Structures are given as structure tokens and as C-alpha cells.
Short mmCIF file of N, CA and C in Angstrom, two decimals:
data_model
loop_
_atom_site.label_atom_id
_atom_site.label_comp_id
_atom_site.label_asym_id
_atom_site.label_seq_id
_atom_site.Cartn_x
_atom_site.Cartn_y
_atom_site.Cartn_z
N UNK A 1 0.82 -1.20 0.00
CA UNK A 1 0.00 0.00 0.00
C UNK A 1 0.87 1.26 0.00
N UNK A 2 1.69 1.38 0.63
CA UNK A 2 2.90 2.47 0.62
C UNK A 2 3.81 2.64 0.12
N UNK A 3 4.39 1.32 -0.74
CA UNK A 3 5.71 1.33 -1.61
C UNK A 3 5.77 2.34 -1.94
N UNK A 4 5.01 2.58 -2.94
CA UNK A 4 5.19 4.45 -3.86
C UNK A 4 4.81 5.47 -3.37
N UNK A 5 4.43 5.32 -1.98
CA UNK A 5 3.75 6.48 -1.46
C UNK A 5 4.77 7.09 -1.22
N UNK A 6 4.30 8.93 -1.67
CA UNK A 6 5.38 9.76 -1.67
C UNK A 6 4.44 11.17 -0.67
N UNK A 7 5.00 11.47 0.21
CA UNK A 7 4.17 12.41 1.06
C UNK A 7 3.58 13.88 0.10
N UNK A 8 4.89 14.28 -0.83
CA UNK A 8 4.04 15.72 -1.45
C UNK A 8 3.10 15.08 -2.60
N UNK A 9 2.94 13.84 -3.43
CA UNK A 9 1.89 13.42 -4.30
C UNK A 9 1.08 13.15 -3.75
N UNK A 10 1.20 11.79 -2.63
CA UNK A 10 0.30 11.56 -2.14
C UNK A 10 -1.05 11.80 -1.37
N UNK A 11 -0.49 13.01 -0.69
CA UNK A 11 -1.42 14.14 0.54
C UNK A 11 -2.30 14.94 0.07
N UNK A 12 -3.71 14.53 0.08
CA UNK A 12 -4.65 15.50 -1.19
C UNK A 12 -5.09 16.69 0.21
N UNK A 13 -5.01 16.27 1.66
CA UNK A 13 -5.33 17.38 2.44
C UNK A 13 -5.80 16.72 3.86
N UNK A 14 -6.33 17.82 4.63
CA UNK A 14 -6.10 17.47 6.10
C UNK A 14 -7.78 18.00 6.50
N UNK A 15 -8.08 17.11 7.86
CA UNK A 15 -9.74 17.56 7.87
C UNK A 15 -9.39 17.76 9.43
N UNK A 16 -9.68 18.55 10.57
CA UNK A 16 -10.04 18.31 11.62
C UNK A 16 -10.88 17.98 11.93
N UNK A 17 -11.13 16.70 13.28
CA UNK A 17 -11.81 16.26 13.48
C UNK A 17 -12.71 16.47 14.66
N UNK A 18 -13.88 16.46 14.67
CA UNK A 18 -14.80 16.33 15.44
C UNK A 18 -14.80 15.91 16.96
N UNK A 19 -15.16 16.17 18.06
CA UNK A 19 -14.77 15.69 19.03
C UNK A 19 -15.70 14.10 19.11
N UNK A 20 -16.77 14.11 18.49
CA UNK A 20 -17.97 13.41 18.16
C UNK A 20 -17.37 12.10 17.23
N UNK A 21 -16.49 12.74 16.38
CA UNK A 21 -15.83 11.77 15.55
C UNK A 21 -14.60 10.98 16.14
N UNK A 22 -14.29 11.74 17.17
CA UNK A 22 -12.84 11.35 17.44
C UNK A 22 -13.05 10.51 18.91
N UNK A 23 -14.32 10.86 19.53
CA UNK A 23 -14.69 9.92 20.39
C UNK A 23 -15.33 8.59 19.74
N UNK A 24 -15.85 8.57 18.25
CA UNK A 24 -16.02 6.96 17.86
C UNK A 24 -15.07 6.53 17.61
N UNK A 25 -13.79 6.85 16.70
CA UNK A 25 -12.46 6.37 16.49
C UNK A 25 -11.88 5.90 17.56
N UNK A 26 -11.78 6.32 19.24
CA UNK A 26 -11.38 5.98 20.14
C UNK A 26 -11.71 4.55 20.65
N UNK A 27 -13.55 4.65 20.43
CA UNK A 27 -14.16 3.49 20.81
C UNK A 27 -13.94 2.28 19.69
N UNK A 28 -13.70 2.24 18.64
CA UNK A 28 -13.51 1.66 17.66
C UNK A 28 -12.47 1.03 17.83
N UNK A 29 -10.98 1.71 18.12
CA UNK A 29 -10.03 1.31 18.52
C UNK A 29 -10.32 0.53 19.53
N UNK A 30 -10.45 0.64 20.94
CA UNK A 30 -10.83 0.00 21.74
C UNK A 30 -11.07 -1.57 21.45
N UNK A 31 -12.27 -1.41 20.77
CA UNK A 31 -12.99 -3.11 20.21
C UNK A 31 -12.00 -3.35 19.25
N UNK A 32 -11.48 -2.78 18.62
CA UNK A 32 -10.43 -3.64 18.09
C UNK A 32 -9.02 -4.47 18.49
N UNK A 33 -8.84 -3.22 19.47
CA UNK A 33 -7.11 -3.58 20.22
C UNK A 33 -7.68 -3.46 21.81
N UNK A 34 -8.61 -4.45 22.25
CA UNK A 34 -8.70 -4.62 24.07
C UNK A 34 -7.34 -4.46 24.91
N UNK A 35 -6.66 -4.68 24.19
CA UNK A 35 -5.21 -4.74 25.54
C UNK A 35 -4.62 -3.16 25.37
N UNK A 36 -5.17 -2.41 24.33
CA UNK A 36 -5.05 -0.82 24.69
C UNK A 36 -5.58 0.11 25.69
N UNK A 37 -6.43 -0.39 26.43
CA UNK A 37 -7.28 0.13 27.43
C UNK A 37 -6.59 1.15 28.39
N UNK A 38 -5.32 0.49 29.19
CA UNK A 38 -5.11 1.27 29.83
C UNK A 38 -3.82 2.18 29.16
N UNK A 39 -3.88 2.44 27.83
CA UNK A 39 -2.37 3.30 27.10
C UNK A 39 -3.42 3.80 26.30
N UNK A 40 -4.68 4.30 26.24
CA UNK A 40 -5.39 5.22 25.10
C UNK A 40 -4.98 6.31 25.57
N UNK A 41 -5.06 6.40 27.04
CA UNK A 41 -5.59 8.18 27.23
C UNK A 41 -3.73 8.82 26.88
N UNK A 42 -3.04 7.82 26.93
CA UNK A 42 -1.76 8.49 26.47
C UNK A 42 -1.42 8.65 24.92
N UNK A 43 -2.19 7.64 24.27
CA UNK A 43 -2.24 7.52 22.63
C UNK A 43 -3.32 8.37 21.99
N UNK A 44 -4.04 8.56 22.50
CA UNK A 44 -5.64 9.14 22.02
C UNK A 44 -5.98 10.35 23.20
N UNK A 45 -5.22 11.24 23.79
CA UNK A 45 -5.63 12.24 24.94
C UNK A 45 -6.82 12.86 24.26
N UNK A 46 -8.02 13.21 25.05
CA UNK A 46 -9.45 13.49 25.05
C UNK A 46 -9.08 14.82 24.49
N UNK A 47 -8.50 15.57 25.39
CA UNK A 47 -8.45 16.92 24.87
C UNK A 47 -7.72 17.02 24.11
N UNK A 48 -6.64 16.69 23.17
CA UNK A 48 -6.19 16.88 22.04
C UNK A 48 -6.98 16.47 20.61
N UNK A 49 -6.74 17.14 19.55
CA UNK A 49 -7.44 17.83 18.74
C UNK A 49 -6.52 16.79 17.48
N UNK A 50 -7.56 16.11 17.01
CA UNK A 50 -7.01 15.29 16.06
C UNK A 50 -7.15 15.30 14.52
N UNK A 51 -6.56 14.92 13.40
CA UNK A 51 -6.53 15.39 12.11
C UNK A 51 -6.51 14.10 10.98
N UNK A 52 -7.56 14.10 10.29
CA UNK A 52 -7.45 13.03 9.76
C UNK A 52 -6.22 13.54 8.52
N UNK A 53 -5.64 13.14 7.61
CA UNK A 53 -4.56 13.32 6.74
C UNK A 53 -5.05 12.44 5.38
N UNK A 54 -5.72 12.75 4.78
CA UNK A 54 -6.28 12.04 3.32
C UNK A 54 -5.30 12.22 2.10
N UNK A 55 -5.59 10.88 2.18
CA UNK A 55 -4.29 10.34 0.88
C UNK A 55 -5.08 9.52 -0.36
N UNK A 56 -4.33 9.58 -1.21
CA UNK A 56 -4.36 8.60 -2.67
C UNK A 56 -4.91 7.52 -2.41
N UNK A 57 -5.52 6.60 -3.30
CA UNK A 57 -6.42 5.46 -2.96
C UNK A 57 -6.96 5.22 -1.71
N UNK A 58 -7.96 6.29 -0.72
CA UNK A 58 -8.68 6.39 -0.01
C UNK A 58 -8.20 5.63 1.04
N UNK A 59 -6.63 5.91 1.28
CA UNK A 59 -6.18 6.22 2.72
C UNK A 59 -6.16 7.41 3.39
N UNK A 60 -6.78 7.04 5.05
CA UNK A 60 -6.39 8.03 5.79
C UNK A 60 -5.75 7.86 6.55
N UNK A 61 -5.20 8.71 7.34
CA UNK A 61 -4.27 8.87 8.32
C UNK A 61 -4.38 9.49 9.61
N UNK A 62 -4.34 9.15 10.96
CA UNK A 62 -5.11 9.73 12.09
C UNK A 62 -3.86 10.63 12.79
N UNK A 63 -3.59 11.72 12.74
CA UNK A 63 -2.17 12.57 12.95
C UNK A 63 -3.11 13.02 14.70
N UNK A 64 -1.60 13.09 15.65
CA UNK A 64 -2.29 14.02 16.92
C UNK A 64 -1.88 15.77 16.40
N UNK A 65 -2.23 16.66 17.54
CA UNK A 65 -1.73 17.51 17.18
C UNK A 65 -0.32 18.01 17.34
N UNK A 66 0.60 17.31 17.61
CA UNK A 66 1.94 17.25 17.55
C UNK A 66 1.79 16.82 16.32
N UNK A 67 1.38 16.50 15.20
CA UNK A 67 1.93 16.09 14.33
C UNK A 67 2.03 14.50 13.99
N UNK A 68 2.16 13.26 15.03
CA UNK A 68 2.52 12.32 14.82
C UNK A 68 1.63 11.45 14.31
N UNK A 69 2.17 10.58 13.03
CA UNK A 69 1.08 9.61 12.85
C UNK A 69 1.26 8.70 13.54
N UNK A 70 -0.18 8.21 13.80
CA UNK A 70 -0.87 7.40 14.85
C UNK A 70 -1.19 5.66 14.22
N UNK A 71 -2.83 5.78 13.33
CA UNK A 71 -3.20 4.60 12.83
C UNK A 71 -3.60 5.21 11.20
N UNK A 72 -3.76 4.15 10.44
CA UNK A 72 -4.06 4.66 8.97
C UNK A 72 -5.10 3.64 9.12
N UNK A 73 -6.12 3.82 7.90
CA UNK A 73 -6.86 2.90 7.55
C UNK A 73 -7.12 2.71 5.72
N UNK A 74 -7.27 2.04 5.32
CA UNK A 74 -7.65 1.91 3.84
C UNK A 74 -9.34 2.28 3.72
N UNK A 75 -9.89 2.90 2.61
CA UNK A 75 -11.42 2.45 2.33
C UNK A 75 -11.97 2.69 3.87
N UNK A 76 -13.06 2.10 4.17
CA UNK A 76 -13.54 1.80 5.49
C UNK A 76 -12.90 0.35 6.54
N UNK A 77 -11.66 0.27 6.29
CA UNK A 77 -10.85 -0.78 6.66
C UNK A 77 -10.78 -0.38 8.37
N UNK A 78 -10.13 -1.74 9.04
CA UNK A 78 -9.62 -1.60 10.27
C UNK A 78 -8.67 -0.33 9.95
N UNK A 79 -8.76 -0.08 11.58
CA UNK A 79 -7.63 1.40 11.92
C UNK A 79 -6.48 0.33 11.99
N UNK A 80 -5.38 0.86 11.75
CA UNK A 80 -3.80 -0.56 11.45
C UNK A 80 -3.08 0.84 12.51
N UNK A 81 -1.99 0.43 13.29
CA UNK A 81 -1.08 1.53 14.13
C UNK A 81 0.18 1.74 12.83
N UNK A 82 0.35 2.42 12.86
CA UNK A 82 2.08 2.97 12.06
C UNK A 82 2.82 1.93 12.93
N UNK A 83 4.01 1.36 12.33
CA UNK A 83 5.18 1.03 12.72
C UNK A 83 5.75 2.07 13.97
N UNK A 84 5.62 2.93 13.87
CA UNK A 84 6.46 4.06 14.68
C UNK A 84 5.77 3.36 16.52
N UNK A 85 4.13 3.73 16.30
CA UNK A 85 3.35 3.05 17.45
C UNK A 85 3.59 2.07 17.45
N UNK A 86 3.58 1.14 17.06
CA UNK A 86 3.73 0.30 17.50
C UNK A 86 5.40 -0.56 18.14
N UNK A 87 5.98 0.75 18.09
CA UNK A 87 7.47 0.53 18.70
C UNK A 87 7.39 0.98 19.93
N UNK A 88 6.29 1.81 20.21
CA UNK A 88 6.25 2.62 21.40
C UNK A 88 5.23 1.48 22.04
N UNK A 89 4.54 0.83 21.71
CA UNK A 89 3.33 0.05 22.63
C UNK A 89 3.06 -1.11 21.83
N UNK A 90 4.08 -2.26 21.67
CA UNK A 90 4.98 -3.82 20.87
C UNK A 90 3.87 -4.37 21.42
N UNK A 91 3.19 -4.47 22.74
CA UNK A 91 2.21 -5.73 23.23
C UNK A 91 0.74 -5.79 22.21
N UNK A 92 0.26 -4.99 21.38
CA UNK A 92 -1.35 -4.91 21.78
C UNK A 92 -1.82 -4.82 20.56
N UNK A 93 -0.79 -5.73 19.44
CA UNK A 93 -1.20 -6.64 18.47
C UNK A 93 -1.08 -7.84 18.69
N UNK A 94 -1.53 -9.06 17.62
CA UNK A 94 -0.87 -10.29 18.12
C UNK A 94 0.57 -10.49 17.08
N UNK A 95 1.56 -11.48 17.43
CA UNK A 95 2.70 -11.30 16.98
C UNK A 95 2.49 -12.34 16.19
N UNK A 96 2.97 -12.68 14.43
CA UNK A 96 3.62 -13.62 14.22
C UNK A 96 4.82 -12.73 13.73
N UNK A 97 5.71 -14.11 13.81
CA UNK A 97 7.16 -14.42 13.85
C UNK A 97 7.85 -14.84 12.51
N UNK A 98 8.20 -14.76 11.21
CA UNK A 98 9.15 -15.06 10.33
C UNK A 98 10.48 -15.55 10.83
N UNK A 99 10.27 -16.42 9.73
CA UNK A 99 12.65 -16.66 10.20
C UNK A 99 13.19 -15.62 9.44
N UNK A 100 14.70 -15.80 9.35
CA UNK A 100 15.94 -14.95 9.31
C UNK A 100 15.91 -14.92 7.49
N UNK A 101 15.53 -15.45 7.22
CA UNK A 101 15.70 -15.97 5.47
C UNK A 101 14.71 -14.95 4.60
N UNK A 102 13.18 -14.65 5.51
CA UNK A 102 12.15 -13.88 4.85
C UNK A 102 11.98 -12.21 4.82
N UNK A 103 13.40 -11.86 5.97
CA UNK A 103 13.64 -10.44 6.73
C UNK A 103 13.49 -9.63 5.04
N UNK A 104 14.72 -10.15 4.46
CA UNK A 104 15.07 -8.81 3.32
C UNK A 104 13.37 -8.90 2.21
N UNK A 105 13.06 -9.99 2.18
CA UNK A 105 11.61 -9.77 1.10
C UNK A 105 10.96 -9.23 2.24
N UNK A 106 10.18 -9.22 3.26
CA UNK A 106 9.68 -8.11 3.94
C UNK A 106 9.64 -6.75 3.96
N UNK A 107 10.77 -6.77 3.99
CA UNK A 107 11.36 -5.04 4.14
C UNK A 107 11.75 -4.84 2.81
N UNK A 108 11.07 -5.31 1.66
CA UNK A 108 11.09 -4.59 0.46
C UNK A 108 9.58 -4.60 0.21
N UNK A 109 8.63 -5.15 1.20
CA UNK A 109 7.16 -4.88 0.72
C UNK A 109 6.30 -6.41 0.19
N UNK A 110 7.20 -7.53 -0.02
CA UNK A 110 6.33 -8.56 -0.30
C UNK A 110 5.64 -8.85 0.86
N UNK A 111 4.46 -10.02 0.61
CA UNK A 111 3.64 -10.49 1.47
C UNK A 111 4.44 -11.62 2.20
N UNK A 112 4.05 -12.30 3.44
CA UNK A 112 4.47 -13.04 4.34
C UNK A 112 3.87 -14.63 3.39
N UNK A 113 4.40 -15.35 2.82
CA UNK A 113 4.19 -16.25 2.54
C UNK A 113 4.00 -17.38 4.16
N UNK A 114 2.86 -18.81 3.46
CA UNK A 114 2.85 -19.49 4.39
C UNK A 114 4.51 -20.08 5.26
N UNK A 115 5.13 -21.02 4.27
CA UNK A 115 6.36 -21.02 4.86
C UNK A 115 7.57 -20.72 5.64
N UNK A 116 7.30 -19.38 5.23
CA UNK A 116 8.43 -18.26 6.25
C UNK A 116 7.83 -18.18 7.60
N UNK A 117 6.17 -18.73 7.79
CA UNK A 117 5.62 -18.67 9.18
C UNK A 117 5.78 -19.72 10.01
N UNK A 118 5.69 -20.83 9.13
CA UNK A 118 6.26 -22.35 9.42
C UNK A 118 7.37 -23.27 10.09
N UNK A 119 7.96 -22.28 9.28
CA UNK A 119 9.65 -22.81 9.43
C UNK A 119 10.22 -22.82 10.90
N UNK A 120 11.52 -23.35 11.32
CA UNK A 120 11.92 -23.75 12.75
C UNK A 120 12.14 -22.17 13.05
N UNK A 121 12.57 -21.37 12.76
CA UNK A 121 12.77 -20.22 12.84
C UNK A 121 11.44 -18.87 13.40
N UNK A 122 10.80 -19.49 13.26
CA UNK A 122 9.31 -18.90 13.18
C UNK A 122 8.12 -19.18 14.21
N UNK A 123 7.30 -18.22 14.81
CA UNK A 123 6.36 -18.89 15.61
C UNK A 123 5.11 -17.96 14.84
N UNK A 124 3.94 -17.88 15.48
CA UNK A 124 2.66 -18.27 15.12
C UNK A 124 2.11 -17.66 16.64
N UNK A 125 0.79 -16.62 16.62
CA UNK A 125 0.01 -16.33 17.98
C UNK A 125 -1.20 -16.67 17.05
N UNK A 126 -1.91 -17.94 17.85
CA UNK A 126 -3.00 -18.78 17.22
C UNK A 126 -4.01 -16.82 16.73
N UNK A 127 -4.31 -16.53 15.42
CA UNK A 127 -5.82 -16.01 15.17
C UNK A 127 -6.61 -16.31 14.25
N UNK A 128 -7.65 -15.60 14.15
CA UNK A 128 -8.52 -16.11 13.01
C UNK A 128 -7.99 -14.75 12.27
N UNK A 129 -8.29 -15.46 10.67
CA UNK A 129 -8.39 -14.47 8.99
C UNK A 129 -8.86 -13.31 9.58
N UNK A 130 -7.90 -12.37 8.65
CA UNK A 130 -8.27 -11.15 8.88
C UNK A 130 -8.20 -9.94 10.10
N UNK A 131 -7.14 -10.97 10.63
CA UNK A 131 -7.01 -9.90 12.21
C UNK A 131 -5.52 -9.22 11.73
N UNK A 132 -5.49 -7.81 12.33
CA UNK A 132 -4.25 -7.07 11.93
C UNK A 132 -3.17 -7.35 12.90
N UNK A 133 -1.88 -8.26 12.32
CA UNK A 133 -0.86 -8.34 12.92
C UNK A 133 0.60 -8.04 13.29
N UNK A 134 1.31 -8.08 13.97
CA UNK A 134 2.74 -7.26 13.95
C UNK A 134 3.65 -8.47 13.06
N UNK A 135 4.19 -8.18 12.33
CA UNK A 135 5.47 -9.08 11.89
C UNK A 135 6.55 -8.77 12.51
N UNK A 136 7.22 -9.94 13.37
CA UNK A 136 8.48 -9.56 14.04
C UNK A 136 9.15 -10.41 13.35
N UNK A 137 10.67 -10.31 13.46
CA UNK A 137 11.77 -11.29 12.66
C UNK A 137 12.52 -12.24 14.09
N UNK A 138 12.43 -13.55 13.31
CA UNK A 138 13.77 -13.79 14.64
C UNK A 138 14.90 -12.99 14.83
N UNK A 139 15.11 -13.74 15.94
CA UNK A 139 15.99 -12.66 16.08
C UNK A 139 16.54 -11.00 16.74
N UNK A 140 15.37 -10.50 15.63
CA UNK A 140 15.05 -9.35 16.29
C UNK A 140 14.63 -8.52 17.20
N UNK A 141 14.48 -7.76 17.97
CA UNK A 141 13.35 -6.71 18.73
C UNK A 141 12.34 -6.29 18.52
N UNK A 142 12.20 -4.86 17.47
CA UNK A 142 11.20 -4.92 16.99
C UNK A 142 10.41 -5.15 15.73
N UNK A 143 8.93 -4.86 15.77
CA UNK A 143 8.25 -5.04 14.44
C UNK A 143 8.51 -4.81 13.28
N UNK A 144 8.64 -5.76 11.81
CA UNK A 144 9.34 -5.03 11.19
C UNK A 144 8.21 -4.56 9.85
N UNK A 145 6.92 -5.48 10.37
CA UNK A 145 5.89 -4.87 8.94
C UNK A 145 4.15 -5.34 10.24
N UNK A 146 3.26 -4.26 9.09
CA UNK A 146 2.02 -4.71 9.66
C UNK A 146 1.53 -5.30 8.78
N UNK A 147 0.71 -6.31 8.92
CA UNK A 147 0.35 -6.98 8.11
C UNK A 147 -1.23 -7.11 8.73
N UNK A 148 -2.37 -7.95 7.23
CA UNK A 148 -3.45 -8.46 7.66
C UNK A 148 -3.30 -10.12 7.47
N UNK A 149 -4.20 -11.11 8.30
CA UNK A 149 -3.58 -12.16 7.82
C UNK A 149 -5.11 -12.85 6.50
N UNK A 150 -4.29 -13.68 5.44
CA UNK A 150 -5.14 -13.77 4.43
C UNK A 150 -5.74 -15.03 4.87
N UNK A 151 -5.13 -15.98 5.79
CA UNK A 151 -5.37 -17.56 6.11
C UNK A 151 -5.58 -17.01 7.88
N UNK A 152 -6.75 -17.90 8.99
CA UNK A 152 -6.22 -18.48 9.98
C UNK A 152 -5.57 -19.14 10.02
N UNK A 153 -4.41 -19.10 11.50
CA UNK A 153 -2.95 -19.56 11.56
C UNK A 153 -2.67 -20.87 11.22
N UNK A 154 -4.00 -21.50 12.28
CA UNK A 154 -4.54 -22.54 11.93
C UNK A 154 -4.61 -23.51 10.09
N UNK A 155 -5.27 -22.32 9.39
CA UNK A 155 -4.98 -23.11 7.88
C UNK A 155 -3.59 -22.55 7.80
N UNK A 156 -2.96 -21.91 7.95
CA UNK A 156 -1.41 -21.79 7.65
C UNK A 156 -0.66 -22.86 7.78
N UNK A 157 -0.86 -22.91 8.98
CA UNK A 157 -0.39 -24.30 9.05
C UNK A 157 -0.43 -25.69 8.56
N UNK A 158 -1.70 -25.90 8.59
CA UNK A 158 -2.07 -27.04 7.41
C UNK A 158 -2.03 -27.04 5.67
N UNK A 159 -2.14 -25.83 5.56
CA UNK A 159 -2.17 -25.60 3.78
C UNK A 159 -0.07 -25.32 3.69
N UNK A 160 0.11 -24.21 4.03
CA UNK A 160 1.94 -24.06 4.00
C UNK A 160 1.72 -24.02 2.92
N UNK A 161 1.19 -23.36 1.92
CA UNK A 161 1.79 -22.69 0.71
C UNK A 161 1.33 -21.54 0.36
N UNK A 162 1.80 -20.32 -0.02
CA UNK A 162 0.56 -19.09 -0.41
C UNK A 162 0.80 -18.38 0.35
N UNK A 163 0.18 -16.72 0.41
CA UNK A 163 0.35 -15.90 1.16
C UNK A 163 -0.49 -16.22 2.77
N UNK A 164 0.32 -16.39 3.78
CA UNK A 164 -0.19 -16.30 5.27
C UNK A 164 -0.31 -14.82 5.48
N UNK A 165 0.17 -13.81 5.20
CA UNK A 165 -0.21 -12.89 5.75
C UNK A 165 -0.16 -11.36 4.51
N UNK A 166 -0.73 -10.57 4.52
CA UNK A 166 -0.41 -9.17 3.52
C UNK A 166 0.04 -8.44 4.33
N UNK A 167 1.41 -8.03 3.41
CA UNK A 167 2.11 -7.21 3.98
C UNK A 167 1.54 -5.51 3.59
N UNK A 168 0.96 -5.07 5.37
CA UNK A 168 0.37 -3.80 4.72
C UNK A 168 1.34 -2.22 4.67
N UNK A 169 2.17 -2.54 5.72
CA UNK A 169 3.43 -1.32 5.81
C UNK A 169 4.63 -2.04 6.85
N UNK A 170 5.56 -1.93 6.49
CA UNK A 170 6.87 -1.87 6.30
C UNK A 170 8.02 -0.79 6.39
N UNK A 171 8.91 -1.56 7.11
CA UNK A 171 9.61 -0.37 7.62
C UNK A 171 10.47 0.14 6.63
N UNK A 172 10.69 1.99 6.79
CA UNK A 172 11.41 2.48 5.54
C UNK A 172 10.65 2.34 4.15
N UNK A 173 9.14 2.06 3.92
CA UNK A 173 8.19 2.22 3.19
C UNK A 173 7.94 4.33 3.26
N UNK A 174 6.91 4.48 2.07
CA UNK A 174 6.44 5.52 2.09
C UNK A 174 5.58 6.21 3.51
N UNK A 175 5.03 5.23 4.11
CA UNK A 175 4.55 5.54 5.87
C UNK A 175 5.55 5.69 6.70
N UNK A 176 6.49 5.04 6.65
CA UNK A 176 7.54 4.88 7.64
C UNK A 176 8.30 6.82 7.55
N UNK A 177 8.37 6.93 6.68
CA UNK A 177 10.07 7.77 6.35
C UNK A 177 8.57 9.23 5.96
N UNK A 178 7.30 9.33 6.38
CA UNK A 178 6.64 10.69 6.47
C UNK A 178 6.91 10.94 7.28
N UNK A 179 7.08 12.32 7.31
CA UNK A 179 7.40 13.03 8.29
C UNK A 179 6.51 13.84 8.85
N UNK A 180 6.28 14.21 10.37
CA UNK A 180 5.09 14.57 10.95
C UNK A 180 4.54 15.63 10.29
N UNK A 181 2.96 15.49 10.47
CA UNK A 181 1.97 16.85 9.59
C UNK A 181 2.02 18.07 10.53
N UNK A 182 2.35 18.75 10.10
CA UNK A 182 2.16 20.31 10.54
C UNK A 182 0.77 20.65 10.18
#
């Protein structure tokens, strides 16, 4: 989704948001990410004044008023956290794990094939299709892509061929390397 994203093409403009709006986005989040509960009011502060950031193929972008991006969403898609958040608050996705072999196709933007999830190198946090997850590398510390997954882990495991997961942003992608909205 971000490979080519380039911040001065991409950025058609900025909306402030509603306090009305920005209290459903909160709750939304919520039901999506339960283990955020007690780190919203530091991620999402009530009284700060939030900005959606509208982009090319009907992404948006949830900026605070410092500037920082927060979560993006596609279309009417799940809210997904930036890489950046999710370095700051690693628990409150679920993790799968790649081996050492799948790092460099990651971090050029391909999808998480079944195998690379499989392998001895690799673990698996049991979910069902379609839940938004962190890709970590062995090895590593932190996250290195967000992904959605296209299979439960469950058929991942049993099928092992094909994409297990879409890779939705990636680090050093066009999301990664924007720089905060003024």
C-alpha cells in the first residue's frame, strides 16, 4: 500500500476532526485492540485535537496535534497503528514471527508467505483471517511490517503454501520515512 507512497503526491489534504468523531475512532479502537485500554488516554488524549490526513487510494491517516502519525486505515478498513506506534506500545497486536531468510523480502514490501511462518525459525500467535498483525523477525526486537492475515494460523499451518499474511506497511516504506503533519 505504501511502496510508492510519496508524502508531497500523495497528501490531497487534512480535515479536523470532530470531538464526536474522534470519540467513535477511540471506541472503535478499543474493540479492536482490548489490551489498549489502559495506554489510550496516552495515545488518544481526550483533549487533544485530532486530524485526519487524506491520501491517494482512499487512505487516511489519524495525525495528533503534535503532528505524529498514529493509525491509517484503507477504504472503510480496520484502523492498522504505524510502525512508529507500534514501537512505542509492541504488546497490543498479536505477533507472528518469520525466520531470518524472509527479513530482506519483507522489508522490500512482499507479502508473508505461508512457509516463512512455518519454518523452525518462526512462531505463530493462534488467530482467526483477517485480524491485523505485527510481523516480528527472529531474532530481532522490533516489528518489522504490519500486516493483515489472508489464512487463519490454523490453515497456515495445514495448507503451508501461499500468502499467510499481507504485507500492509513496512519499515522504511512511504509511511515509515513521512514526516510529521504540521
Amino acid at each position: 500500500m505504501f511502496k510508492k507512497f510519496d508524502e508531497k503526491e500523495s497528501v490531497s489534504g487534512t480535515q479536523q476532526l470532530k470531538s464526536s468523531v474522534q470519540k467513535g475512532i477511540r471506541t472503535k479502537l478499543l474493540e479492536l485492540y482490548p489490551t489498549l485500554e489502559s495506554y489510550i488516554d496516552d495515545i488518544l488524549p481526550k483533549k487533544d485535537a485530532f486530524r485526519i490526513v487524506k491520501c491517494h487510494d482512499h487512505v487516511e491517516i489519524l495525525v495528533n496535534s503534535a503532528g505524529d502519525l498514529l493509525f491509517f486505515r484503507q477504504r472503510e478498513g480496520p484502523w492498522m497503528p504505524t510502525l512508529r506506534l507500534l514501537h512505542k506500545y509492541p504488546f497490543f497486536l498479536p505477533l507472528e514471527q518469520v525466520d531470518k531468510g524472509a527479513i530482506r523480502f519483507v522489508l522490500s514490501g512482499a507479502n508473508i508467505m505461508c512457509p516463512g511462518l512455518t519454518s523452525p525459525g518462526a512462531k505463530m500467535t493462534p488467530v482467526p483471517k483477517n485480524t491485523v498483525v505485527a510481523i516480528m523477525a527472529e531474532g530481532k526486537q522490533h516489528a518489522l511490517a504490519v500486516g493483515i492475515t489472508s489464512l487463519s494460523t490454523e490453515d497456515i499451518s495445514k495448507v503451508n503454501k501461499g500468502v499467510g499474511v499481507e504485507n500492509i506497511h513496512y519499515l522504511n516504506d512511504g509511511l515509515w520515512q513521512m514526516k510529521p503533519v504540521k
